[in-house]
Short mmCIF file of C-alpha atoms in Angstrom, two decimals:
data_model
loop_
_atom_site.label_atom_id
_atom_site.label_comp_id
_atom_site.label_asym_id
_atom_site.label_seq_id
_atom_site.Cartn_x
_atom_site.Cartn_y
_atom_site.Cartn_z
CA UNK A 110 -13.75 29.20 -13.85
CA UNK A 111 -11.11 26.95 -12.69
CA UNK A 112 -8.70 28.73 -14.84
CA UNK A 113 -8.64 31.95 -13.19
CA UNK A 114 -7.31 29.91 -10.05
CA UNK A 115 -3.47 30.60 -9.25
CA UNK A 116 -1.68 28.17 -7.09
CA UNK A 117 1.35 29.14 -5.25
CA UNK A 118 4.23 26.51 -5.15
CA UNK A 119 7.14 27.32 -2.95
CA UNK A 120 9.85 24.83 -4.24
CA UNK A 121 11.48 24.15 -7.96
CA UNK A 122 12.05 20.77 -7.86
CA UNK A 123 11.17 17.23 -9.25
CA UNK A 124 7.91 17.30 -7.05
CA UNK A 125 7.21 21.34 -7.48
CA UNK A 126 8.20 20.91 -11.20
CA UNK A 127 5.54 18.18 -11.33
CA UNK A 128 2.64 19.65 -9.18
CA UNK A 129 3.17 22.67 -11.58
CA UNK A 130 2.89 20.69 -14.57
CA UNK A 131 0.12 18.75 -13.57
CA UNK A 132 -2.21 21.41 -12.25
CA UNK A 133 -1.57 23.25 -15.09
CA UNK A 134 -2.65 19.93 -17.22
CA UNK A 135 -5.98 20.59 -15.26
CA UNK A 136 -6.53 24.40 -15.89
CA UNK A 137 -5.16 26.07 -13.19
CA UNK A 138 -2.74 28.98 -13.02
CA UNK A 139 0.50 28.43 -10.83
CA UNK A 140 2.72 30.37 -9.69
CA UNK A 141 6.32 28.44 -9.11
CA UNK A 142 8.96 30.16 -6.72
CA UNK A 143 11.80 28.82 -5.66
CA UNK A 144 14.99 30.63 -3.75
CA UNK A 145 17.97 29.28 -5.77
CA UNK A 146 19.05 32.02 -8.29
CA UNK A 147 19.44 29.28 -10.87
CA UNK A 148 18.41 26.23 -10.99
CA UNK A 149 21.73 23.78 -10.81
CA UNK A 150 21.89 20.35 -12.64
CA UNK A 151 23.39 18.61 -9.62
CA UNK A 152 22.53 14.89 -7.98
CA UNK A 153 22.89 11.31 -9.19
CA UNK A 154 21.12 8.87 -10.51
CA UNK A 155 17.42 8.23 -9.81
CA UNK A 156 15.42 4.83 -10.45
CA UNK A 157 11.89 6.10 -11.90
CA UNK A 158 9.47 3.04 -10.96
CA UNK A 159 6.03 2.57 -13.50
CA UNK A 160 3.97 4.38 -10.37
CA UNK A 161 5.49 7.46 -11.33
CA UNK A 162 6.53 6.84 -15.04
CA UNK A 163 3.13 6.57 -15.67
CA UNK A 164 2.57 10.38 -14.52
CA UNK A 165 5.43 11.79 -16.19
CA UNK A 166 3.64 10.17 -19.85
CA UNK A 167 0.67 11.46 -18.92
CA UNK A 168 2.14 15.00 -18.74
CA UNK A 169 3.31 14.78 -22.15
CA UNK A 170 7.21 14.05 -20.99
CA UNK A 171 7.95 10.72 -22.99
CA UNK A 172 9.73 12.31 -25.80
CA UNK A 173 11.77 14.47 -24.11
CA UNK A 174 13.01 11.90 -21.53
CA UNK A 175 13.45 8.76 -23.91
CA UNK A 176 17.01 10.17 -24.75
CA UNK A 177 18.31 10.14 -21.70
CA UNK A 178 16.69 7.24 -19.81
CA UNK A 179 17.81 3.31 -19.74
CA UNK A 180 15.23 0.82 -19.52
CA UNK A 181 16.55 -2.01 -16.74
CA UNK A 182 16.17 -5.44 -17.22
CA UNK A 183 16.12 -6.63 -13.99
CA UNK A 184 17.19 -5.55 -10.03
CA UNK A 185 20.15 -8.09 -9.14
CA UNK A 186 20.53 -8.90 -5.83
CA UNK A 187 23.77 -10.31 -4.17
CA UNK A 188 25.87 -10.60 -1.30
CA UNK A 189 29.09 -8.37 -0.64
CA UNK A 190 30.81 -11.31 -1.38
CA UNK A 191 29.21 -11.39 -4.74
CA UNK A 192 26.85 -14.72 -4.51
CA UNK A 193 23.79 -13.82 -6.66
CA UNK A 194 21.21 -14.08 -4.01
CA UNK A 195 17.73 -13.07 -6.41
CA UNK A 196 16.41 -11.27 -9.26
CA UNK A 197 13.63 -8.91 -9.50
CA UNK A 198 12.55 -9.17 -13.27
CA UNK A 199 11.46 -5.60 -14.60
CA UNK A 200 12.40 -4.50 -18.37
CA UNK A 201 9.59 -5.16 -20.95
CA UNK A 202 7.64 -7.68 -18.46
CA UNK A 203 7.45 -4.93 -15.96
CA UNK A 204 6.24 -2.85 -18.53
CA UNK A 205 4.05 -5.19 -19.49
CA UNK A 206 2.55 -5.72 -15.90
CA UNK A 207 2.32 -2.69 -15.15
CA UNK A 208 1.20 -0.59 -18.07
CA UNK A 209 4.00 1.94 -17.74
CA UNK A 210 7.68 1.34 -18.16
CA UNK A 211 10.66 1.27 -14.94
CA UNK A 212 13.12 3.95 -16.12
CA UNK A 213 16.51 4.74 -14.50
CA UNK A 214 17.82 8.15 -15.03
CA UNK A 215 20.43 11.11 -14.30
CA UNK A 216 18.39 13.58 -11.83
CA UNK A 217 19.69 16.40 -14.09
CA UNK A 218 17.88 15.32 -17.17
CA UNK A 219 14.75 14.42 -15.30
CA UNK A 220 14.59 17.89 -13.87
CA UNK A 221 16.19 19.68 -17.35
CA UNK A 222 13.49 17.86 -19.04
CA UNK A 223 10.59 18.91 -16.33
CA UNK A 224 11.91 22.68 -16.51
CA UNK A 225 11.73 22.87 -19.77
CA UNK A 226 7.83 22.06 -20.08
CA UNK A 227 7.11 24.39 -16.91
CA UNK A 228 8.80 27.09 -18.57
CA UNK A 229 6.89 26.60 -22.08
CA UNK A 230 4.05 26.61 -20.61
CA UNK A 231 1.60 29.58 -20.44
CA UNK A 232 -0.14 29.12 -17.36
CA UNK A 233 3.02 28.20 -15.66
CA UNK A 234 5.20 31.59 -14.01
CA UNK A 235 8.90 30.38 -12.50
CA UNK A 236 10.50 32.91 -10.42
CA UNK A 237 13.90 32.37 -9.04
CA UNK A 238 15.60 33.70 -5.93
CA UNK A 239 12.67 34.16 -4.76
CA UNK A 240 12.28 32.38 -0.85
CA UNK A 241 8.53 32.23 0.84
CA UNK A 242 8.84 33.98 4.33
CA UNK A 243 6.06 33.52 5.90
CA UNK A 244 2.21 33.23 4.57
CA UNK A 245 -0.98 33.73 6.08
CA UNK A 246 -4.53 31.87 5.17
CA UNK A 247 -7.50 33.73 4.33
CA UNK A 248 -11.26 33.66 3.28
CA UNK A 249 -10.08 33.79 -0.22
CA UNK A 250 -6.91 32.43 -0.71
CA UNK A 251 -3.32 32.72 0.97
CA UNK A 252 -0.93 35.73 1.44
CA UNK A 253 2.46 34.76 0.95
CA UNK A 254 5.15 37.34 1.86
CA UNK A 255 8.30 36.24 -0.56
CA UNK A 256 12.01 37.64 -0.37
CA UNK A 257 14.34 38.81 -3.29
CA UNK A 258 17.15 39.88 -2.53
CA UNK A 259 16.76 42.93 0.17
CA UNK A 260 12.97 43.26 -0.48
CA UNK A 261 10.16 41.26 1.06
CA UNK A 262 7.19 41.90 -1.11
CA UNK A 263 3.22 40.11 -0.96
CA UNK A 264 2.04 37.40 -3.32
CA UNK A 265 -1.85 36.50 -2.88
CA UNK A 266 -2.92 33.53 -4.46
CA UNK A 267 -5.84 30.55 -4.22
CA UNK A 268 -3.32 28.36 -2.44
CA UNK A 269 0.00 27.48 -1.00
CA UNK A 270 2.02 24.21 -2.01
CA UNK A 271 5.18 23.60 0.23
CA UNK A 272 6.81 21.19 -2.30
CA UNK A 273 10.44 22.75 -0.57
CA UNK A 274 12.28 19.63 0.62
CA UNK A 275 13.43 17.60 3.50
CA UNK A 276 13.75 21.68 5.06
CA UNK A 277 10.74 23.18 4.19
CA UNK A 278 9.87 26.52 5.20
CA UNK A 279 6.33 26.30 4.31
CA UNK A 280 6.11 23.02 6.49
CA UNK A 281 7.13 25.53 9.51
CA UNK A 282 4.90 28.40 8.49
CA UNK A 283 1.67 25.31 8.89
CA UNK A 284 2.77 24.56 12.84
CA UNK A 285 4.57 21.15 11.92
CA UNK A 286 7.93 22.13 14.16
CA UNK A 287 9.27 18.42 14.75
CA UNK A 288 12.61 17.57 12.77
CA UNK A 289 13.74 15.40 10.16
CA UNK A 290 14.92 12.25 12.18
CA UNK A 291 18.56 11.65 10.75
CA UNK A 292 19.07 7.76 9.84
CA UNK A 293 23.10 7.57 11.36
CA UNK A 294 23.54 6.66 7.29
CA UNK A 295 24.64 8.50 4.58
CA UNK A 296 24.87 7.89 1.18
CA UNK A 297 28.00 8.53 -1.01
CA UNK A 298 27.03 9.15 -4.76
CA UNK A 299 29.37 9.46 -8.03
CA UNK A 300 29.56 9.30 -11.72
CA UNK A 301 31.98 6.99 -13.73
CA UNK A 302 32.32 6.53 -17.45
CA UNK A 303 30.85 3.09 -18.14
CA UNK A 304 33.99 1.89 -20.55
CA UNK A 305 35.90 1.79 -17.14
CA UNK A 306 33.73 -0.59 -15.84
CA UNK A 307 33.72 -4.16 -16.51
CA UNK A 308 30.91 -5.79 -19.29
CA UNK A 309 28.66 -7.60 -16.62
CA UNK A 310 28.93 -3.96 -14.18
CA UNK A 311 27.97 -2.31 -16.77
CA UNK A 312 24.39 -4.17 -18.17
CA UNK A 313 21.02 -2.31 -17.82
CA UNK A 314 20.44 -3.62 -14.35
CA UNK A 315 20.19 -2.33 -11.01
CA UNK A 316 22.86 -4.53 -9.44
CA UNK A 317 22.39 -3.76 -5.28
CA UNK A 318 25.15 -5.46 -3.27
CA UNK A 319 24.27 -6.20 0.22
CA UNK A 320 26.65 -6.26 3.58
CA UNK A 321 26.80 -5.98 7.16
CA UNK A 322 26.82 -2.29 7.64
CA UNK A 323 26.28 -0.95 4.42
CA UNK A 324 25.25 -1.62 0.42
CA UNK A 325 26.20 -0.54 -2.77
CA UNK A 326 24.21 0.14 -5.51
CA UNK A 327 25.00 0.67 -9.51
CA UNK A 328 23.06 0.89 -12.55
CA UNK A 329 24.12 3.02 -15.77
CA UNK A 330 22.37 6.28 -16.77
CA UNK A 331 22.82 8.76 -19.18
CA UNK A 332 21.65 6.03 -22.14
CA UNK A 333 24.33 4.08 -20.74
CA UNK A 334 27.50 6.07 -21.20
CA UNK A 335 27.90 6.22 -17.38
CA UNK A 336 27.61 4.38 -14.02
CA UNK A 337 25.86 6.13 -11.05
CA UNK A 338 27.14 4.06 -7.87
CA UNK A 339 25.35 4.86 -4.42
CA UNK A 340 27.37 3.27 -1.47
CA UNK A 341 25.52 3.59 1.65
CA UNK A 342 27.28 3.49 4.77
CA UNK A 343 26.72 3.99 8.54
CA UNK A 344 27.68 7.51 9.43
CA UNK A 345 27.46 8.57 13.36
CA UNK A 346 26.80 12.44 12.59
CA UNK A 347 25.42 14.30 10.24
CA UNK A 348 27.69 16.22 7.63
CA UNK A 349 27.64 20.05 7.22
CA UNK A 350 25.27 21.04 4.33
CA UNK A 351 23.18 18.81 1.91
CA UNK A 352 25.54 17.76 -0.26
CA UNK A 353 29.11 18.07 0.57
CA UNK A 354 32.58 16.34 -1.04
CA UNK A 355 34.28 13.52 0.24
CA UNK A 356 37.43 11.49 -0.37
CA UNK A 357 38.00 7.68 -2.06
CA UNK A 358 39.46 6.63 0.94
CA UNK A 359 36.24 7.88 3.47
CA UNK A 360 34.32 5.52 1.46
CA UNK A 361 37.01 2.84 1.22
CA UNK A 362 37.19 2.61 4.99
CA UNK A 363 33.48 1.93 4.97
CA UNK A 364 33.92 -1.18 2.50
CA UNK A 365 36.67 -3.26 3.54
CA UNK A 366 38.24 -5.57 0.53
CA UNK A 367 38.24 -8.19 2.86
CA UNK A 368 34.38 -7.94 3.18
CA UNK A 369 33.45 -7.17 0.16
CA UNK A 370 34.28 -9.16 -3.84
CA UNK A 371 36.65 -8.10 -5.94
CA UNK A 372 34.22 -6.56 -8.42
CA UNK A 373 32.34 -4.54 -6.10
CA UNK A 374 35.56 -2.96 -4.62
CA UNK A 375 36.28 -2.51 -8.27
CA UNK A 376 33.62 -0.54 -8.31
CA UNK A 377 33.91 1.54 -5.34
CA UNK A 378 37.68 2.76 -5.95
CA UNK A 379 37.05 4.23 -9.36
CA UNK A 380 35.70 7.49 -8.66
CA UNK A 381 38.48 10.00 -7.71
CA UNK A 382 35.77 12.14 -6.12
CA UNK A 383 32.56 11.46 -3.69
CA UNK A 384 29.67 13.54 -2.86
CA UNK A 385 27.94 12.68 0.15
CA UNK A 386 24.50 13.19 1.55
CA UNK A 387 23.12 12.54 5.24
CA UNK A 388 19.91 10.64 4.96
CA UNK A 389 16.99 11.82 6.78
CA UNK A 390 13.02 10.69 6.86
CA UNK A 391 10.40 11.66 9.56
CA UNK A 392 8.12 9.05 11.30
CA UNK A 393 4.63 8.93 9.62
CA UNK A 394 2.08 10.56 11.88
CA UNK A 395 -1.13 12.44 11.13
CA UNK A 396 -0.98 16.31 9.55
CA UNK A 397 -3.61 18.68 11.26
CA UNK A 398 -4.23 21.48 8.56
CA UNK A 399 -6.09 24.37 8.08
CA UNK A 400 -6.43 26.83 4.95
CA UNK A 401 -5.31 26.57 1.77
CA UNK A 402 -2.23 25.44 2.24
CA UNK A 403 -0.52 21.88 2.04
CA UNK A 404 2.75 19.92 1.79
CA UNK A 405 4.21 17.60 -1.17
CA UNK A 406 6.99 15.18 -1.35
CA UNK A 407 9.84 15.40 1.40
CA UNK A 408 8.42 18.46 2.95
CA UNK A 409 5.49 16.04 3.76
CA UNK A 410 7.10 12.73 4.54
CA UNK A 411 10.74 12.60 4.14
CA UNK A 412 11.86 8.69 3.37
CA UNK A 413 14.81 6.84 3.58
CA UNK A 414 16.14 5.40 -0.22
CA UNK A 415 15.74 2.08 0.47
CA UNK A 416 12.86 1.28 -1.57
CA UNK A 417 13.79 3.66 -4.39
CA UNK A 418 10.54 5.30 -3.60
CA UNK A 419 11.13 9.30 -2.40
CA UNK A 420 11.16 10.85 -6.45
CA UNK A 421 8.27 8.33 -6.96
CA UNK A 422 6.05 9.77 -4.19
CA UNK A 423 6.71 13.04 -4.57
CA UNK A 424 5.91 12.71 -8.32
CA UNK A 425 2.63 10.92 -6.92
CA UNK A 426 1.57 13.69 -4.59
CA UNK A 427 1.67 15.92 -7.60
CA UNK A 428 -0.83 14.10 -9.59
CA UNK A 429 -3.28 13.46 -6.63
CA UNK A 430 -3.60 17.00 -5.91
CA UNK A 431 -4.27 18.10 -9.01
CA UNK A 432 -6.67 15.57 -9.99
CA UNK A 433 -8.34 17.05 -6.22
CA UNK A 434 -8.02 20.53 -6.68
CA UNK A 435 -9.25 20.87 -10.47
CA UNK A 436 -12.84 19.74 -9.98
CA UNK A 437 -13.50 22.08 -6.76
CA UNK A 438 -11.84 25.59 -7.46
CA UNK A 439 -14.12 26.99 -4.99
CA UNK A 440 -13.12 25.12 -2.02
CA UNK A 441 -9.22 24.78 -2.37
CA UNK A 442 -8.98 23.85 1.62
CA UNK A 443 -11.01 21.49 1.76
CA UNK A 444 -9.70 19.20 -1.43
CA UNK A 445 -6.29 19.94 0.03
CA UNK A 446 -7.55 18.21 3.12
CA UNK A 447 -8.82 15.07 0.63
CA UNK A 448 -5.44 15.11 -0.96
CA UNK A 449 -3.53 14.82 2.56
CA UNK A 450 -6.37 12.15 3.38
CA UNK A 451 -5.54 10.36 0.32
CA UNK A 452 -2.07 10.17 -0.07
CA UNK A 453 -1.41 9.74 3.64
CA UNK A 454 -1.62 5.52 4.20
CA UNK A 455 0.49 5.38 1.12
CA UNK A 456 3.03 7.47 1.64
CA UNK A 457 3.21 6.29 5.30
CA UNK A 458 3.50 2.59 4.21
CA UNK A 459 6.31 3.39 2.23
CA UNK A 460 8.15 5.02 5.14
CA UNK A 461 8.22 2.14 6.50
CA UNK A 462 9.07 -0.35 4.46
CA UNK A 463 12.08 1.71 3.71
CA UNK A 464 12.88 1.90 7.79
CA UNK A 465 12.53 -1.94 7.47
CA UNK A 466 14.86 -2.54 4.64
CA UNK A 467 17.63 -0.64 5.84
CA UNK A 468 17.35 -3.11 8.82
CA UNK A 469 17.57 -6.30 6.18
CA UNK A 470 19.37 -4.91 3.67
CA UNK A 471 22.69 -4.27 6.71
CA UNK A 472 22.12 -7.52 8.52
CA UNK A 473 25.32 -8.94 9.08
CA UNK A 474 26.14 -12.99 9.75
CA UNK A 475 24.19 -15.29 10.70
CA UNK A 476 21.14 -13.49 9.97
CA UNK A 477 22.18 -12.22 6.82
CA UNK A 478 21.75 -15.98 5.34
CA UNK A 479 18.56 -16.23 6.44
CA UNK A 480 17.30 -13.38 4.46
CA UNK A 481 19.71 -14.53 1.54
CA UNK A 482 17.33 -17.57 1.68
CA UNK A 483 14.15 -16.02 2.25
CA UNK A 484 14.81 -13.77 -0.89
CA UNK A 485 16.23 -16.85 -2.77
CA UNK A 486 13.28 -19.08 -1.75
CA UNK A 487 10.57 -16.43 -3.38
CA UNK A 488 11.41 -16.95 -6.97
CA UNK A 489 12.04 -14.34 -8.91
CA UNK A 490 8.57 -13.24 -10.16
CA UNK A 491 6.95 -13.19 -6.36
CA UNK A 492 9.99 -11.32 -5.60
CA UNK A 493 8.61 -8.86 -7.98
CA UNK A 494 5.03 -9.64 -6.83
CA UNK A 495 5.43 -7.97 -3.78
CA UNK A 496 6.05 -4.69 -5.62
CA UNK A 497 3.18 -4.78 -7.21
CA UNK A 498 1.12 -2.52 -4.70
CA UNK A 499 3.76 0.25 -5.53
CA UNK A 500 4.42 -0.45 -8.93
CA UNK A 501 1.13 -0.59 -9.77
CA UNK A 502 -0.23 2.53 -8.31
CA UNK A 503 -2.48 4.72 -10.68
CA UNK A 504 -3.56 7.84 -10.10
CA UNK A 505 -6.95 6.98 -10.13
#
């Protein structure tokens, strides 16, 4: 019965690739639109925590993502000035823990990997440059007017997914008009060959250098052959666009040498070109919904990166629903309003945790030392303890 259900998701990446994969796992049709003509390989790096590794096993992805992932050892935590402050222990302990392994990995792969099993799969349809326009909820389902190219044409389906980003249309199309709250940060992201880096720079770690103002981040992906670094920097206005290029020196300016160690300016002056991105989140507050339609990932609650968490929940969301929708086919709405339910207190507690770090990650002298001695004064494995509520998240 469940099987002749088709589930509309507006939005082709990580979480849309996911939520397709997954309620196809459970025996439902989906539909998968998204508006790009092609699907681009673009971002950085992105740290895949066991709350989310242990979805993307369960939906069969292990073998096709074990080539291109690193296992870290540990999160290493130190001043600008380079003073090893705490570790975070992860590697085969975390695994251990945990039951599912902490990953870092190239976004391209992740998603080249998750498109690949969407489009193998029989119950799954992609459809590219193809943008939802507007949608209205009915007795039986949703109608979902879509654009290609000059033509608007209907879609009917059982449901409506918005899993379209920080932007979402769908999001607008369900009454939710407030905007993404941009975080006066942004975060400049590049790609170096790890045989330009140093020996210790370029170990499978997360090594996350923290100053007044801004931190830097660095961990190798690809299986190691290069360095993603994330510098994160207060930025007064938005740039134009999502993603847009940027200089050495606009990052330089942002991480003084006399601020900062030698190594992690080391770091920073090696790429010859920058990409930047304006962060963004929303403030957690309740969803009023009706119909069969709901959001995922950022087009339900946009975070800031500073728990490594927004891929994670996204990837989260996806298994929720499904595991909600597959068991009721005949009332969609109302295990759409379950899912929101559900996933809401998490989602919202990692909001702000991440609105709290980026106040203790920038704290500048003579606070900075007290959290340097907080951190220090935890030990490493209650440092890792107090992941545990998000590392240890099952779907269940």
């Amino acid at each position: 019965m469940s099987a002749a259900r088709t589930i509309i998701v507006a939005g082709a990446g990580i979480g849309g690739l996911t939520a397709a994969l997954a309620l196809a796992q459970k025996g439902l049709r989906v539909a998968l639109l998204d508006k790009a003509e092609k699907l681009e390989q673009t971002g950085a790096g992105i740290q895949l925590s066991p709350n989310a590794t242990r979805v993307l096993i369960g939906l069969g992805l292990r073998a096709a993502l074990l080539p291109s992932i690193v296992v870290p050892e540990a999160v290493v935590i130190r001043t600008a000035r380079g003073r090893d402050v705490a570790r975070l222990p992860l590697g085969k302990g975390a695994a251990a823990r945990y039951g599912a392994p902490y990953w870092i990995i190239h976004r391209a792969d992740l998603q080249a990997a998750l498109l690949a099993a969407a489009t193998a799969h029989p119950d799954i349809t992609l459809t590219l440059g193809a943008a939802v326009e507007a949608c209205a909820t009915q007795s039986d389902g949703v109608a979902v007017q879509v654009r290609r190219g000059d033509g608007v044409s209907e879609m009917r389906g059982d449901a409506l997914v918005g899993a379209d980003g920080l932007w979402s249309r769908v999001r607008t199309l369900v009454g939710e008009t407030d905007m993404p709250r941009f975080g006066r940060r942004a975060a400049w992201r590049a790609l170096v060959p790890a045989d330009r880096v140093a020996p210790e720079l370029r170990a499978p770690a997360i090594q996350l250098w923290l100053g007044a103002g801004a931190h830097l981040v660095h961990y190798p992906v690809k299986t190691g052959a290069m360095i993603n670094i994330v510098a994160i920097a207060r930025d007064e206005a938005p740039s134009a666009g999502w993603s847009t290029a940027a200089t050495p020196a606009e990052v330089l300016a942002r991480f003084p040498r006399e601020r900062w160690a030698r190594a992690a300016h080391d770091v920073l002056s090696m790429p010859a070109q920058w990409l930047k991105w304006p962060l963004y989140d929303r403030a957690p507050r309740p969803l009023h919904r009706k119909g069969a339609v709901t959001l995922l990932g950022d087009a339900a609650h946009p975070m800031l990166p500073f728990v490594a968490q927004g891929a994670a929940m996204a990837i989260e969301d996806a298994a929720v629903l499904a595991a909600l929708l597959a068991p009721v086919p005949d009332d969609l709405a109302a295990a759409m309003r379950r899912y929101e339910q559900a996933r809401a207190p998490r989602t919202a507690r990692v909001q702000r945790v991440a609105r709290r770090n980026d106040t203790i990650y920038h704290l500048a002298w003579p606070a900075s030392a007290l959290r340097d001695l907080a951190m220090g004064g935890l030990g490493n494995a209650r440092l890792r303890g107090q992941h545990d509520w998000i590392y240890g998240w099952r779907p269940d």
